[in-house]
Coordinates of C-alpha atoms (C1' of nucleotides) in Angstrom, one line a residue:
Chain E
X1 CA 0.0 0.0 0.0
X2 CA 1.6 3.2 -1.2
X3 CA 0.5 6.8 -0.6
X4 CA 0.7 9.6 -3.1
X5 CA 0.4 13.3 -3.6
X6 CA -0.7 14.9 -6.8
X7 CA -0.8 18.6 -7.6
X8 CA -3.3 20.5 -9.6
X9 CA -3.7 24.2 -10.4
X10 CA -7.2 24.8 -9.1
X11 CA -7.8 27.3 -11.9
X12 CA -7.5 24.4 -14.2
X13 CA -9.0 21.6 -12.2
X14 CA -9.8 22.0 -8.6
X15 CA -10.8 19.7 -5.7
X16 CA -14.4 21.1 -6.1
X17 CA -14.3 20.1 -9.8
X18 CA -13.3 16.5 -8.8
X19 CA -16.2 16.3 -6.2
X20 CA -18.6 17.6 -8.8
X21 CA -17.4 15.1 -11.4
X22 CA -17.3 12.2 -8.9
X23 CA -14.2 10.9 -10.6
X24 CA -11.8 12.0 -13.2
X25 CA -9.2 10.8 -15.7
X26 CA -5.8 12.1 -14.5
X27 CA -4.0 12.7 -17.8
X28 CA -1.6 15.2 -19.3
X29 CA 1.4 14.1 -17.3
X30 CA 4.5 14.7 -19.5
X31 CA 7.3 14.2 -17.1
X32 CA 9.1 10.9 -16.9
X33 CA 9.5 10.8 -13.2
X34 CA 5.8 11.6 -12.6
X35 CA 4.8 9.2 -15.3
X36 CA 6.7 6.4 -13.6
X37 CA 5.0 7.1 -10.3
X38 CA 1.6 7.2 -12.1
X39 CA 2.3 3.7 -13.5
X40 CA 3.0 2.3 -10.1
X41 CA -0.2 3.4 -8.5
X42 CA -2.6 0.6 -7.5
X43 CA -6.3 0.7 -7.2
X44 CA -7.5 1.7 -3.8
X45 CA -4.3 3.6 -2.9
X46 CA -4.8 7.0 -1.4
X47 CA -3.8 10.2 -3.0
X48 CA -3.5 13.6 -1.3
X49 CA -4.8 16.3 -3.6
X50 CA -2.7 19.5 -3.5
X51 CA -3.7 22.9 -4.9
X52 CA -0.8 24.8 -6.5
X53 CA -0.4 28.5 -7.3
X54 CA -3.5 30.3 -6.0
X55 CA -4.3 28.0 -3.0
X56 CA -1.1 26.1 -2.2
X57 CA -2.5 23.6 0.2
X58 CA -3.4 20.0 0.5
X59 CA -7.2 20.0 0.4
X60 CA -8.5 16.5 0.2
X61 CA -8.0 12.8 -0.1
X62 CA -8.7 10.9 -3.3
X63 CA -8.5 7.2 -4.2
X64 CA -7.0 5.5 -7.3
X65 CA -9.9 3.8 -9.0
X66 CA -8.2 2.7 -12.2
X67 CA -4.6 1.9 -12.8
X68 CA -2.5 3.2 -15.6
X69 CA -3.8 3.1 -19.1
X70 CA -2.6 5.0 -22.2
X71 CA -3.1 8.7 -22.3
X72 CA -5.3 9.1 -25.4
X73 CA -4.4 12.8 -25.7
X74 CA -0.7 12.1 -25.9
X75 CA 1.0 12.6 -29.3
X76 CA 3.4 9.9 -28.5
X77 CA 3.0 6.4 -27.0
X78 CA 4.1 5.6 -23.4
X79 CA 2.3 8.3 -21.6
X80 CA -0.3 7.2 -19.1
X81 CA -3.5 8.2 -17.3
X82 CA -5.1 6.9 -14.2
X83 CA -8.6 7.6 -12.7
X84 CA -9.2 9.0 -9.3
X85 CA -12.3 9.6 -7.2
X86 CA -12.6 11.9 -4.2
X87 CA -12.9 10.3 -0.8
X88 CA -13.2 13.2 1.5
X89 CA -12.1 16.8 2.1
X90 CA -9.6 17.6 4.9
X91 CA -11.3 19.4 7.8
X92 CA -8.4 21.8 7.9
X93 CA -6.3 22.5 4.8
X94 CA -2.6 21.8 5.2
X95 CA -0.9 24.8 3.6
X96 CA 2.5 24.7 1.9
X97 CA 3.6 27.1 4.6
X98 CA 2.6 24.7 7.3
X99 CA 4.3 21.8 5.5
X100 CA 7.5 23.8 5.2
X101 CA 7.4 24.7 8.9
X102 CA 6.9 21.0 10.0
X103 CA 10.2 19.2 10.4
X104 CA 8.7 15.7 9.8
X105 CA 7.4 16.9 6.4
X106 CA 10.6 18.6 5.2
X107 CA 11.6 15.7 3.1
X108 CA 8.6 15.8 0.9
X109 CA 9.3 16.0 -2.8
X110 CA 6.8 18.8 -2.8
X111 CA 9.5 20.8 -1.1
X112 CA 12.6 19.2 -2.5
X113 CA 11.3 19.1 -6.1
X114 CA 8.8 21.8 -6.4
X115 CA 7.9 21.0 -10.0
X116 CA 7.2 17.4 -9.7
X117 CA 3.4 16.9 -10.0
X118 CA 3.0 13.3 -8.9
X119 CA 5.0 12.0 -6.0
X120 CA 5.1 9.2 -3.4
X121 CA 4.6 10.0 0.2
X122 CA 5.5 7.8 3.2
X123 CA 2.9 6.2 5.4
X124 CA 4.2 8.3 8.4
X125 CA 4.0 11.5 6.4
X126 CA 0.5 10.6 5.2
X127 CA -0.7 9.9 8.8
X128 CA 0.9 13.0 10.1
X129 CA -0.9 15.1 7.5
X130 CA -4.2 13.5 8.4
X131 CA -3.5 14.3 12.1
X132 CA -2.6 17.9 11.4
X133 CA -5.8 18.3 9.3
X134 CA -8.1 17.2 12.1
Chain B
dG1 C1' 1.5 38.8 -13.0
dC2 C1' 6.4 38.0 -12.6
dC3 C1' 10.2 35.3 -13.1
dA4 C1' 13.5 31.7 -11.3
dA5 C1' 14.2 27.0 -11.8
dC6 C1' 13.7 23.2 -14.1
dG7 C1' 13.0 19.8 -18.0
dT8 C1' 13.1 19.3 -22.9
dT9 C1' 14.5 20.2 -27.5
dG10 C1' 17.4 20.7 -31.2
dG11 C1' 21.5 22.7 -33.7
dC12 C1' 26.1 21.9 -33.9
Chain W
dG1 C1' 26.8 14.3 -26.7
dC2 C1' 27.0 19.1 -25.3
dC3 C1' 24.7 23.0 -24.1
dA4 C1' 22.0 27.2 -25.5
dA5 C1' 17.4 28.3 -26.2
dC6 C1' 12.9 27.6 -25.2
dG7 C1' 8.5 26.4 -22.8
dT8 C1' 6.3 25.4 -18.5
dT9 C1' 5.5 25.2 -13.7
dG10 C1' 4.5 27.1 -9.5
dG11 C1' 6.1 30.0 -5.4
dC12 C1' 6.2 34.5 -4.5

DNA sequence: GCCAACGTTGGC
DNA sequence: GCCAACGTTGGC
């Protein structure tokens, strides 16, 4: 069981959009590292949903409902999509500022690799974020 | 809205 | 195969 974090610019596709849609195809990833993480996601694994730019906070928990399949919008082969569905919103948003100020979260790729849009997160980190959001 | 940082592309 | 130029991302 792995845990993940994905980023979305809420002006493009927000947590509210996902809740309205009930589920969505997560496509358009064009970064090899992010692609490899996408491919290793399994159904039922949990995904923190992070808003970049305007909001800059983890806002909810989603679930992988379909594992990697070819990204139909890609010009080239070997790009993949998954499907996710919203599970629940966090009671309290976990802001980037808060994450940066929390020692136990300072190793997150979110901080070390600011431009990576799909990343793994450890179980400890995941649990801590849930605690902080209560 | 700006722009630094990063990843990718393509000319050599 | 190097690296300058370019496009994109996302924090500020």
